[in-house]
Short mmCIF file of C-alpha atoms in Angstrom, two decimals:
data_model
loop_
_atom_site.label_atom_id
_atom_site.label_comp_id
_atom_site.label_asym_id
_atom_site.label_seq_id
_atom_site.Cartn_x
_atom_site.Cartn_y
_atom_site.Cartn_z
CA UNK A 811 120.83 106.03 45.58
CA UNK A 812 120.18 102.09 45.23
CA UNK A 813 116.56 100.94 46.55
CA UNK A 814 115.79 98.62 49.46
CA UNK A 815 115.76 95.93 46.89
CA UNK A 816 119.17 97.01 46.02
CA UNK A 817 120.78 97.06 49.30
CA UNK A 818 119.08 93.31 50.35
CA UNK A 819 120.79 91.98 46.83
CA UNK A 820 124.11 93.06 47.30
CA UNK A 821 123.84 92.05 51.22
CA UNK A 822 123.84 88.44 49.96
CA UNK A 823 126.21 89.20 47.13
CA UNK A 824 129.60 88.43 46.93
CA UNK A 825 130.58 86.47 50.00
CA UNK A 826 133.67 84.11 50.54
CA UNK A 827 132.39 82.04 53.38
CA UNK A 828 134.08 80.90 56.15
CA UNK A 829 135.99 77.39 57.57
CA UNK A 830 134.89 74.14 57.70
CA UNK A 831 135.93 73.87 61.54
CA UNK A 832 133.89 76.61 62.65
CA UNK A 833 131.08 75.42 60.41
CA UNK A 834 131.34 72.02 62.61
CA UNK A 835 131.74 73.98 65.98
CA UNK A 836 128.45 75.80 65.66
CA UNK A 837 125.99 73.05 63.97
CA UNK A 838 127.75 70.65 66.97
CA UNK A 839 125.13 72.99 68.91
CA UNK A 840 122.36 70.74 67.62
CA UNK A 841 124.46 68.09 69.35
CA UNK A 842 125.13 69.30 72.46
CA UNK A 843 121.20 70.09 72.74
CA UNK A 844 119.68 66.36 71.67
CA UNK A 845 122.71 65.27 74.59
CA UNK A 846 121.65 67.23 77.17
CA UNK A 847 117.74 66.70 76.36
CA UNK A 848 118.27 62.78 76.59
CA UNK A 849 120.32 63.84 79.58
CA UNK A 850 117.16 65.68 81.20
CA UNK A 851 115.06 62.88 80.02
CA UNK A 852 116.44 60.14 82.03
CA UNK A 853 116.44 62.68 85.25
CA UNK A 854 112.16 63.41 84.95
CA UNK A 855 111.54 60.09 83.23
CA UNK A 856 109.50 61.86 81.03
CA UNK A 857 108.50 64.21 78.09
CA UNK A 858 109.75 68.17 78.83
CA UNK A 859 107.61 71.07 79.09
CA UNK A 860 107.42 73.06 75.68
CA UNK A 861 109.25 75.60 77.19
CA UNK A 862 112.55 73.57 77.73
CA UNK A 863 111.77 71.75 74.67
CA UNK A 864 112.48 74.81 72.68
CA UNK A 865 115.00 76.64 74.45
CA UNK A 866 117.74 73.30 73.98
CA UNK A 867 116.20 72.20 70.20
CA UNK A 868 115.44 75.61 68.71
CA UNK A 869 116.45 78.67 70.70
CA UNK A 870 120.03 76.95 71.63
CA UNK A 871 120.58 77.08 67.66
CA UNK A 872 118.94 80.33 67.08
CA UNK A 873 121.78 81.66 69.54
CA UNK A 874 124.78 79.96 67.57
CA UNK A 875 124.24 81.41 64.51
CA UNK A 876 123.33 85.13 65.77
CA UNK A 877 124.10 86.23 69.18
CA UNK A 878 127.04 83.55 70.17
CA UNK A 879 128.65 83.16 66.91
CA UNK A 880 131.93 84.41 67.76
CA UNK A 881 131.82 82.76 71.44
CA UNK A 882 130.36 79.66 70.56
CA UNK A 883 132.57 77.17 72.79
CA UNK A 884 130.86 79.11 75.72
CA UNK A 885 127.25 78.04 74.60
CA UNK A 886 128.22 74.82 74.59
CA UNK A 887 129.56 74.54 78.45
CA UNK A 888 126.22 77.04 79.20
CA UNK A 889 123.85 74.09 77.39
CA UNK A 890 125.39 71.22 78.41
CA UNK A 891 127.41 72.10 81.82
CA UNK A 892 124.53 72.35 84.51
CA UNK A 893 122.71 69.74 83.01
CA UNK A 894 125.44 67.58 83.04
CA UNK A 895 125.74 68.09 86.84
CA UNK A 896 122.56 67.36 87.57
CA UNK A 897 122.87 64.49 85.85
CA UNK A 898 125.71 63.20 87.50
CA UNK A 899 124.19 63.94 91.44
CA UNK A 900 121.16 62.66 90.42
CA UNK A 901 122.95 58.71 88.88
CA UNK A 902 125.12 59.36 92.71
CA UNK A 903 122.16 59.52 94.49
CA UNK A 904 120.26 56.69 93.26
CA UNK A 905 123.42 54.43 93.24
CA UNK A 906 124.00 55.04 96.74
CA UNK A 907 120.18 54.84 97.99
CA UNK A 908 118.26 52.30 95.98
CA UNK A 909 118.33 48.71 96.14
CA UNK A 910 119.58 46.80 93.56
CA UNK A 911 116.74 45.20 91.34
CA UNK A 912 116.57 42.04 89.40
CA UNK A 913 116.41 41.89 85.93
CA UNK A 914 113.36 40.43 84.82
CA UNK A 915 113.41 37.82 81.91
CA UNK A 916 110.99 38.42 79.41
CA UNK A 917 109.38 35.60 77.87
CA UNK A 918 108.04 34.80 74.13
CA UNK A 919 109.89 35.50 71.23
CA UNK A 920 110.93 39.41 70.25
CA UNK A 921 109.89 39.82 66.79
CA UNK A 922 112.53 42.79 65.25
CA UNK A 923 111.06 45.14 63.64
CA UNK A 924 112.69 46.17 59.97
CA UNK A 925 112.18 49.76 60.20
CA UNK A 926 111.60 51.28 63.28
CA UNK A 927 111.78 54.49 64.10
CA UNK A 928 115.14 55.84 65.30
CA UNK A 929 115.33 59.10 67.64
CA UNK A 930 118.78 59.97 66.65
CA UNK A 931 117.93 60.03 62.98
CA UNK A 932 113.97 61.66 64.22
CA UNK A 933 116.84 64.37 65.92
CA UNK A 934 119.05 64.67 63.08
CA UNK A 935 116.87 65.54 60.46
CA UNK A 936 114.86 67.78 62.35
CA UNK A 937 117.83 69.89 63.59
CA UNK A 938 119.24 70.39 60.14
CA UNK A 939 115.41 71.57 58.99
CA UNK A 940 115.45 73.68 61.77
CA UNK A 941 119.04 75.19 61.02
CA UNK A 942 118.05 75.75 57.60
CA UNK A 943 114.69 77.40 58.23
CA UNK A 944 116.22 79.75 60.85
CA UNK A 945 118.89 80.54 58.27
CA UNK A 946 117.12 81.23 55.48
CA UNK A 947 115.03 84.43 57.46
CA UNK A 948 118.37 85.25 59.87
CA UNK A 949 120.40 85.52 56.94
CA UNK A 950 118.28 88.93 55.84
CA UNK A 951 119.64 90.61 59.50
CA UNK A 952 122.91 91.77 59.93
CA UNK A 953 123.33 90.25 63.35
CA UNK A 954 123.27 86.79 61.08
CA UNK A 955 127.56 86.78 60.17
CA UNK A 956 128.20 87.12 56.31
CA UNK A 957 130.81 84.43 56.55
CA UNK A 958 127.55 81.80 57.37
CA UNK A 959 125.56 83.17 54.26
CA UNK A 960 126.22 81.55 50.93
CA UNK A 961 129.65 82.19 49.52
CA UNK A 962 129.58 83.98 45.45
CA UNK A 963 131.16 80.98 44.10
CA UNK A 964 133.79 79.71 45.67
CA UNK A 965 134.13 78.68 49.38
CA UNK A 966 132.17 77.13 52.40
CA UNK A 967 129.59 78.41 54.45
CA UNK A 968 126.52 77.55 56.90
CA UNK A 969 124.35 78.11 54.24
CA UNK A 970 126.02 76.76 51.75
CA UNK A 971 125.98 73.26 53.52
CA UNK A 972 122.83 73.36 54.33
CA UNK A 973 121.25 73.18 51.35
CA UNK A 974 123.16 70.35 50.30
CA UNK A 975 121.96 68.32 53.55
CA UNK A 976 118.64 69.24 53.33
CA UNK A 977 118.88 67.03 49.73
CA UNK A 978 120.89 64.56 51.57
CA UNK A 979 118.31 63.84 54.45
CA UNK A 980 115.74 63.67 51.84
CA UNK A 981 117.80 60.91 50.29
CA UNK A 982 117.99 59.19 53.50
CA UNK A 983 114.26 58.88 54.34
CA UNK A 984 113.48 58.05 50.45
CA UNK A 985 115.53 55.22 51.06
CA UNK A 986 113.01 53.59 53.19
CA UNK A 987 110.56 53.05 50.61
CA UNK A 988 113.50 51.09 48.27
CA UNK A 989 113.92 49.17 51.21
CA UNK A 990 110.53 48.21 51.69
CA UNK A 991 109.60 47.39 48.03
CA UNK A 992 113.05 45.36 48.00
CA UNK A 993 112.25 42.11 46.19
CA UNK A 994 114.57 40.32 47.00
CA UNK A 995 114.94 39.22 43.14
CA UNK A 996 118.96 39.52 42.33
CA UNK A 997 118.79 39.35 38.49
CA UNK A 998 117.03 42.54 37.34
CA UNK A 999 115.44 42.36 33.54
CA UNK A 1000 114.62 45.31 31.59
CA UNK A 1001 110.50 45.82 30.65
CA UNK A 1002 110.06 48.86 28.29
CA UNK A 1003 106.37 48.95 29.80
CA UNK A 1004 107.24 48.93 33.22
CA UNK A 1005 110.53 51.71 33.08
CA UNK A 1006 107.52 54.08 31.08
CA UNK A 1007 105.40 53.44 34.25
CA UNK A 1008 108.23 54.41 36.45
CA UNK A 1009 108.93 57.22 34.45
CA UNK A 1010 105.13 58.19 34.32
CA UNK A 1011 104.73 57.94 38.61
CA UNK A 1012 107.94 59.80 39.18
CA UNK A 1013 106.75 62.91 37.44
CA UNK A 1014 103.40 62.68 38.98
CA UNK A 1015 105.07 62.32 42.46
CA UNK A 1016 107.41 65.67 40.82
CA UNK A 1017 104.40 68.10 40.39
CA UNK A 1018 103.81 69.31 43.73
CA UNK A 1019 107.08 70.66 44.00
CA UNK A 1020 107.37 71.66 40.51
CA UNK A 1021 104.32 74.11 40.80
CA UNK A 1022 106.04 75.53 44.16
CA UNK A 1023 108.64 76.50 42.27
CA UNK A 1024 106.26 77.93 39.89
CA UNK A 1025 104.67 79.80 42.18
CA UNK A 1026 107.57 81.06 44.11
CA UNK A 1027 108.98 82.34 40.49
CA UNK A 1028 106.01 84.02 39.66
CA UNK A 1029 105.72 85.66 43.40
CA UNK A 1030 109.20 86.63 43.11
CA UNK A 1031 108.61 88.71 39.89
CA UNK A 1032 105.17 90.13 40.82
CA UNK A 1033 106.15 91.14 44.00
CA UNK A 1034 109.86 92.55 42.54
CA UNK A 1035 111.63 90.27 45.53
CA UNK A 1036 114.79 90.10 45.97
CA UNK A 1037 116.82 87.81 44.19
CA UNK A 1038 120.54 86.67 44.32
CA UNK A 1039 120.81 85.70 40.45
CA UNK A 1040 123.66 83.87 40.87
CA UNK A 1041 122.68 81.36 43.61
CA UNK A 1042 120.15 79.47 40.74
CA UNK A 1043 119.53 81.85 37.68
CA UNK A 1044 117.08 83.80 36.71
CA UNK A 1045 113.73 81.60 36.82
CA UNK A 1046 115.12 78.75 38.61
CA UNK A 1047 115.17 78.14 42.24
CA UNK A 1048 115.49 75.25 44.90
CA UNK A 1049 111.99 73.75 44.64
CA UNK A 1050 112.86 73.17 40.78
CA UNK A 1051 115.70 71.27 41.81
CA UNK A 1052 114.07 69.19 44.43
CA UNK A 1053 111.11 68.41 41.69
CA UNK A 1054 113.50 67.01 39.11
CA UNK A 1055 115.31 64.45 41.68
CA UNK A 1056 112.21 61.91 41.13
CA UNK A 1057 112.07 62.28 37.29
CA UNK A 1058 115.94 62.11 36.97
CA UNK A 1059 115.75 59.20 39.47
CA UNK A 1060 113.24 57.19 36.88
CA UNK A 1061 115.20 58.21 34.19
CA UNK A 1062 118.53 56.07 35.28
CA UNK A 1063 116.30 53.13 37.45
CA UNK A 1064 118.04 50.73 35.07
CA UNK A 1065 121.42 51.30 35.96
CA UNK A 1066 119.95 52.30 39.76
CA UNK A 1067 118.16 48.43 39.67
CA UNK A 1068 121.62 46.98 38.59
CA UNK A 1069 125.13 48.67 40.42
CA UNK A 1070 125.05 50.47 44.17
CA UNK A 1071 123.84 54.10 44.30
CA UNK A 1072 126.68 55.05 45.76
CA UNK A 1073 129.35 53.99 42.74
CA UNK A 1074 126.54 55.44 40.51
CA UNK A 1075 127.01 58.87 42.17
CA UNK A 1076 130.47 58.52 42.39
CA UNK A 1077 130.67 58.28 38.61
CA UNK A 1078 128.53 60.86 38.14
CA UNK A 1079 130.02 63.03 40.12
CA UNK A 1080 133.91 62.80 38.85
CA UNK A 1081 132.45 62.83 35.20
CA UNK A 1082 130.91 66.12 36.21
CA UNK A 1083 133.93 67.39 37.62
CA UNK A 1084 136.06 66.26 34.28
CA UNK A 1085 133.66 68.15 32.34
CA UNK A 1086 134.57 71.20 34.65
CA UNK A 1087 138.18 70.83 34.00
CA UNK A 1088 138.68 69.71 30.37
CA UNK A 1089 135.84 71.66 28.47
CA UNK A 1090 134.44 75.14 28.59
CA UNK A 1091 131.60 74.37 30.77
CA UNK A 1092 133.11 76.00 34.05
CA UNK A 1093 133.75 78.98 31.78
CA UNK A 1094 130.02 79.12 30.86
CA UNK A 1095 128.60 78.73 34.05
CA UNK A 1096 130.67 81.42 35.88
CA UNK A 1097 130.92 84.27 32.83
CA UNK A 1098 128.15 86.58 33.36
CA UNK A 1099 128.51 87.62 29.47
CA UNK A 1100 126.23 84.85 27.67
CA UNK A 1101 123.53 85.69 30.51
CA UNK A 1102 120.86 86.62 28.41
CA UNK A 1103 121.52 84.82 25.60
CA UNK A 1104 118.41 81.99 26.02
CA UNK A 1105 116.53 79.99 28.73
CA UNK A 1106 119.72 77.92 29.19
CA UNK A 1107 121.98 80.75 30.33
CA UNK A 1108 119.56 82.32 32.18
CA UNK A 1109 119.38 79.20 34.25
CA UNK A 1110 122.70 77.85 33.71
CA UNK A 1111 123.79 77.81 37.95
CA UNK A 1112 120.35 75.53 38.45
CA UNK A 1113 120.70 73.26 35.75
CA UNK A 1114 124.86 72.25 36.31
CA UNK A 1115 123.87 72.29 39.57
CA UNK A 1116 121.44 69.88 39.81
CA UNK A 1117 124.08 67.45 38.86
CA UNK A 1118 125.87 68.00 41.78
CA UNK A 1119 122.76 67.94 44.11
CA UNK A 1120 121.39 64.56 42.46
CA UNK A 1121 125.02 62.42 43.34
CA UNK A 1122 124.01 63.85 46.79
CA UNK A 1123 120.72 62.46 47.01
CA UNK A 1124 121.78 59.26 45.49
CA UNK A 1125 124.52 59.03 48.48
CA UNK A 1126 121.99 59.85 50.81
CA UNK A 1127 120.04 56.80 49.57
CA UNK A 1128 123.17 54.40 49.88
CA UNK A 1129 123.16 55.29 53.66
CA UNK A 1130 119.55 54.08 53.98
CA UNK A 1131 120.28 50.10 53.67
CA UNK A 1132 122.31 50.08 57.09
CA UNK A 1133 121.14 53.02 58.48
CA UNK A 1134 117.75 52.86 58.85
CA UNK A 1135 117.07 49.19 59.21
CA UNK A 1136 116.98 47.76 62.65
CA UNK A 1137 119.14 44.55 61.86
CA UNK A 1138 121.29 43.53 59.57
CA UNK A 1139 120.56 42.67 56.30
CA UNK A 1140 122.78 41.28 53.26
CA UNK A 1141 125.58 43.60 51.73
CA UNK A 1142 123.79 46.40 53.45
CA UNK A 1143 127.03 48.55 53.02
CA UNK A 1144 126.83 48.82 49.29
CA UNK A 1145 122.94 47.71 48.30
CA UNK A 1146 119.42 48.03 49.35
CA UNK A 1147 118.32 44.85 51.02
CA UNK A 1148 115.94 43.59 53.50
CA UNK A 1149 117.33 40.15 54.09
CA UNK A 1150 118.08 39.39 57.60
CA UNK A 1151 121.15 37.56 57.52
CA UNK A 1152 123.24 36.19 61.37
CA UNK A 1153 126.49 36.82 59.62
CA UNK A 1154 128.25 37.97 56.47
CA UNK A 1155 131.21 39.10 54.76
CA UNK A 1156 132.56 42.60 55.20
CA UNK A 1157 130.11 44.42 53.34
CA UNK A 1158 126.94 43.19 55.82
CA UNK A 1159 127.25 45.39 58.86
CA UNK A 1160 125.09 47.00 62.03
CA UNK A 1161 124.17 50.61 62.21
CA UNK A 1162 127.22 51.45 63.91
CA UNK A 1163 129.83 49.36 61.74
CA UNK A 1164 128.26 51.40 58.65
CA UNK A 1165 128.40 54.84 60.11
CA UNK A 1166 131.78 54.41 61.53
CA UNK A 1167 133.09 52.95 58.18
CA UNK A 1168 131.26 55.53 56.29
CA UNK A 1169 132.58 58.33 58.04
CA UNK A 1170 136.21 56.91 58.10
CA UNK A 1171 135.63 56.52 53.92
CA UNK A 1172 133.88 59.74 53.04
CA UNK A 1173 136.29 62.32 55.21
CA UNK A 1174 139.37 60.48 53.61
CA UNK A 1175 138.22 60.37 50.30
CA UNK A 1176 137.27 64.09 51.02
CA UNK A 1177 140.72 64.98 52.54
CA UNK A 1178 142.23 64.20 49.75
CA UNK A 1179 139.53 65.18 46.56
CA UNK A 1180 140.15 68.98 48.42
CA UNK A 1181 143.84 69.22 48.42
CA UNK A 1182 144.14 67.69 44.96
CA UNK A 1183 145.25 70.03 42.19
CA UNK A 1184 143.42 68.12 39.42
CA UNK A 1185 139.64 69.07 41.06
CA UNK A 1186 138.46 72.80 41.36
CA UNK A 1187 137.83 74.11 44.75
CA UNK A 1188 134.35 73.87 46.30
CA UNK A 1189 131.77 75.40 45.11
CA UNK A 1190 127.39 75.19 45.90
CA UNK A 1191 127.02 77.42 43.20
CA UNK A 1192 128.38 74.68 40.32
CA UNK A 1193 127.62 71.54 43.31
CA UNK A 1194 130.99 70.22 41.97
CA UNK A 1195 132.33 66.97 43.53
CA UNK A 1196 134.41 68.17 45.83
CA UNK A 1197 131.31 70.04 47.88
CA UNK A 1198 129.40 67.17 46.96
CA UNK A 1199 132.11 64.70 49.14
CA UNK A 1200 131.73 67.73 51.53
CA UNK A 1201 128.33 67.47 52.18
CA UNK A 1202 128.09 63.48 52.22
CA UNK A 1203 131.54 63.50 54.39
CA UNK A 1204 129.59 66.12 57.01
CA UNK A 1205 126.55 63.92 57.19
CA UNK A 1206 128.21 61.13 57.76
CA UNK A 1207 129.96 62.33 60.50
CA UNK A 1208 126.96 63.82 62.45
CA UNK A 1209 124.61 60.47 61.91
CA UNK A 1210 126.94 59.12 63.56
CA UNK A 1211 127.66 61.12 66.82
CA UNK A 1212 123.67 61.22 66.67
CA UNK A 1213 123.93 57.45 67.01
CA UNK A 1214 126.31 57.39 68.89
CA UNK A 1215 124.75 59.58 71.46
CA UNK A 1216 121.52 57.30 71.17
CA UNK A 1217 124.11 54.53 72.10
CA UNK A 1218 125.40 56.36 75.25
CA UNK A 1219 121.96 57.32 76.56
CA UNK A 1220 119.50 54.98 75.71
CA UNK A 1221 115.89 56.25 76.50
CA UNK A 1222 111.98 54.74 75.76
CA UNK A 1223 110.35 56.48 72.52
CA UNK A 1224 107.64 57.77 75.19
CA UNK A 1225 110.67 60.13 75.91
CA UNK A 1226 111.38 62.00 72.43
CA UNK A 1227 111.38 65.48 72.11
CA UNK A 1228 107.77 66.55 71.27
CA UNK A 1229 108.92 69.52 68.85
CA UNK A 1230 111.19 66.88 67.18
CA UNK A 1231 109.12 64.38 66.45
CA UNK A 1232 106.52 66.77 65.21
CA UNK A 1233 109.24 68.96 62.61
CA UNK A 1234 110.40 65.45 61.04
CA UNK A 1235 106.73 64.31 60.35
CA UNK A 1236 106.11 67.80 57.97
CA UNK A 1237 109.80 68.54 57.24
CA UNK A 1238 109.39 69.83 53.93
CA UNK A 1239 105.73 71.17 54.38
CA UNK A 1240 107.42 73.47 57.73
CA UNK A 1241 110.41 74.39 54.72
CA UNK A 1242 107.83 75.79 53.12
CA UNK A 1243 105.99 77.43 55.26
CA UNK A 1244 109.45 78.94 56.42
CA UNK A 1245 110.14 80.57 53.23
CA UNK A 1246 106.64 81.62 53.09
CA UNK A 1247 106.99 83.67 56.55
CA UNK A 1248 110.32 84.97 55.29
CA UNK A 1249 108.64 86.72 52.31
CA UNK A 1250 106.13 87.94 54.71
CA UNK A 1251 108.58 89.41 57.09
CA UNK A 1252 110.77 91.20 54.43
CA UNK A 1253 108.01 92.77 52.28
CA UNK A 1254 106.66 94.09 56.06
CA UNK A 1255 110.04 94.91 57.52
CA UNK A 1256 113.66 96.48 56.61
CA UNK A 1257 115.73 93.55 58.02
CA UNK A 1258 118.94 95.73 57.67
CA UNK A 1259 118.04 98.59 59.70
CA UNK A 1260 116.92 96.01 62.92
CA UNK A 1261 119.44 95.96 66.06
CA UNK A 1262 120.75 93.09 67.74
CA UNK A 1263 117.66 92.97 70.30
CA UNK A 1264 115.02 93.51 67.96
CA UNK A 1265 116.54 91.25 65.17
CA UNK A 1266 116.74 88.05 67.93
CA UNK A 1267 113.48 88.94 69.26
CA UNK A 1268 111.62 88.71 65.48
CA UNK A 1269 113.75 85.87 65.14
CA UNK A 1270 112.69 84.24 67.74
CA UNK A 1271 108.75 84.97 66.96
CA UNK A 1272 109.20 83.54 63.91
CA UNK A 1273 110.85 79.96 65.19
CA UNK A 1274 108.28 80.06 67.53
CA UNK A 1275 105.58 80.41 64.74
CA UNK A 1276 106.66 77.32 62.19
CA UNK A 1277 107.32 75.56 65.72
CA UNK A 1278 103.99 75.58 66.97
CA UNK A 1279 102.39 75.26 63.64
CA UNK A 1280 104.46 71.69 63.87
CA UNK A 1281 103.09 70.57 66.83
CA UNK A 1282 99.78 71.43 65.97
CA UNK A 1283 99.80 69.73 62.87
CA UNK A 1284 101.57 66.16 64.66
CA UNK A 1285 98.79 66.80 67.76
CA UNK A 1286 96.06 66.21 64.76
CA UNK A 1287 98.03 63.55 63.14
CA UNK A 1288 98.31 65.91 59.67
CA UNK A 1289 101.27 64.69 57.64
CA UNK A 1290 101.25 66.57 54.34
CA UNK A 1291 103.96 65.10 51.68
CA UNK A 1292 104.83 66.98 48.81
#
């Protein structure tokens, strides 16, 4: 008779996943919410209540990935429909009733900000935090579908992409402070002092997250939690991995100061993937025989891994330069710059040139990476490149219907969502305090043996929790980086 332990391991074990087009259809649920919340918006003119608030950005993907999995298409029409209606009555009625205004012309000069803050990425970001901590508790209850959980090796899932946008979106918003300490100095020297000062302030910044992994290790083995070996290996987990991207980033700031991130992660990424192919490393990482043999085999899914999730990061960083600036700057497409230039060549471009062009590139270059012979399929387990291109393709894709959507329906900043604003201001902090409640609730409770009713319902208490402890935090202007 296995234990409890037992029976939660092998509920996460060997999984094949599911497709990438129903992976789209239900994460477009975050989508068809931040639509139909600008689309309330411009109807009250105002903030919504809490309640609404969480029912379209929260509960709406709570119910994709239990109770409407296998019906998602009719979510969407329930989310968006009415809404929509009202919408459209309400822009008939004021056509037809009020009197045209004049536009009034503002005078003094409009100084553009460099980096302002942009809803649709404040939106973007928060929904994939919130997808990932719902998924990482939901995934414990069988009402959550073992095609979403995180496939054995190879294959696609919910979870599986997940993880590799939550390193992605941390990419993104790391970007901002390249952009800001951009010198604008083209010829880049090497100092031996100052690239052992980088070095020294990147593993300082690493710490914090190192000792979380430390600590979740350590809680994991005192408490005999359950673990899914193969996901990371035996002492290493994702907190490791994020704690490394700063020291790894110091490590290769010459060659980072010198070509674009994104051709650095490209090479990094196809060298990893020849490794793969032409040497016994794939062999080693998937052969459960040298398991034991030291602290390298033990560990040998987290370390080849990180690999994988680095090029990510270091794409998620090239999307910064035209992403999150406000105008456009010099060779934004390729390099972080703050230079405000009228026009340029091909490679200078708006937010919208850069995402479409981004999203064009990275699905095509995907396309074809994944129906290539000479690349091994995807995998999250090894982070190979073609899950890498995955992930970066996927991201591409939805910062750009995000932007799009911003585009459609403009609205005033004294109009974003409350419960957005205040996950993206402690995204990782709330990640942590997600897996924190997740411990809690399986040492307390048998997640297999809860029905549909009581599973949403704990579910539910629990997004409510790390949503509330969000607000509260943003109300008293607490922003906690790790």
């Amino acid at each position: 008779m296995s234990t409890l332990k037992q029976q939660k391991e092998q509920f996460v074990s060997d999984l094949i996943g599911g497709s990438i087009n129903e992976i789209y259809l239900i994460t477009s649920i975050a989508l068809t919410s931040y639509l139909s919340y600008k689309l309330l918006n411009n109807l009250l003119k105002d903030k919504l209540p809490f309640q609404y608030d969480f029912i379209l950005n929260v509960f709406s993907i709570l119910a994709s990935i239990t109770y409407y999995n296998n019906n998602i298409k009719l979510l969407h029409l329930v989310i968006i429909l009415p809404i929509l209606l009202l919408f459209l009555i309400n822009s008939t009625y004021l056509t037809s009733t009020e009197p045209k205004k004049k536009k009034k012309q503002q005078s003094g000069k409009h100084v553009e900000e460099l980096l302002p803050r942009k809803s649709f990425l404040t939106a973007y970001r928060s929904h994939m935090l919130i997808i990932t901590n719902l998924a990482i508790l939901a995934v414990d209850f069988k009402i959550f579908p073992r095609r979403f959980a995180k496939v054995e090796t190879w294959g696609t899932s919910l979870m599986d992409l997940g993880v590799g946008s939550f390193v992605f979106s941390m990419g993104l918003v790391n970007s901002r402070s390249l952009i800001k300490s951009y010198s604008g100095n083209n010829t880049y020297q090497f100092n031996i002092n100052t690239y052992i000062n980088t070095i020294g302030k990147n593993i300082l910044k690493s710490i914090p997250l190192l000792i979380l992994g430390l600590i979740r290790l350590i809680s994991v083995k005192q408490l005999d939690y359950q673990e899914h070996m193969t996901e990371y290996g035996i002492h290493w987990n994702f907190f490791i991995t994020l704690g490394l991207l700063p020291i790894m980033l110091a490590l290769l700031d010459p060659l980072l100061q010198i070509f674009p991130r994104a051709l650095i992660a490209f090479v990094i990424s196809l060298g990893y993937e020849l490794l793969l192919n032409k040497t016994n490393l794939l062999r080693f990482v998937l052969v459960e025989d040298n398991r034991f043999n030291n602290v390298i085999t033990m560990n040998k899914e987290g370390i080849c891994s990180f690999i994988g999730y680095f090029t990510i990061f270091l794409f998620g960083q090239s999307f910064g330069s035209f992403t999150l600036t406000n105008y456009k700057t010099k060779n934004n497409l390729i390099t972080i710059n703050k230079i405000k230039v009228k026009k340029g060549g091909w490679l200078t471009v708006s937010t919208t040139t850069g995402l479409i062009i981004s999203t064009i590139f990275y699905q095509l270059i995907f396309t074809l990476i994944n129906s290539s012979y000479s690349f091994t399929n995807i995998s999250r387990r090894i982070a190979n490149c073609p899950y890498v291109l995955w992930v970066v393709s996927y991201n591409a894709t939805f910062l750009l219907a995000y932007h799009l959507i911003d585009k459609i329906i403009p609205s005033g900043s004294n109009y974003t969502s409350n419960i957005l604003e205040s996950i993206n201001n402690n995204g990782l902090l709330l990640f942590l305090i997600a897996n924190l409640l997740t411990g809690l609730i399986n040492m307390n409770i048998n997640t297999l043996e809860c029905n549909t009713w009581i599973s949403i319902g704990i579910l539910t208490i629990y997004s409510l929790i790390f949503t509330i402890i969000a607000i509260q935090l943003n109300k008293r202007r607490i922003y906690i980086k790790l």
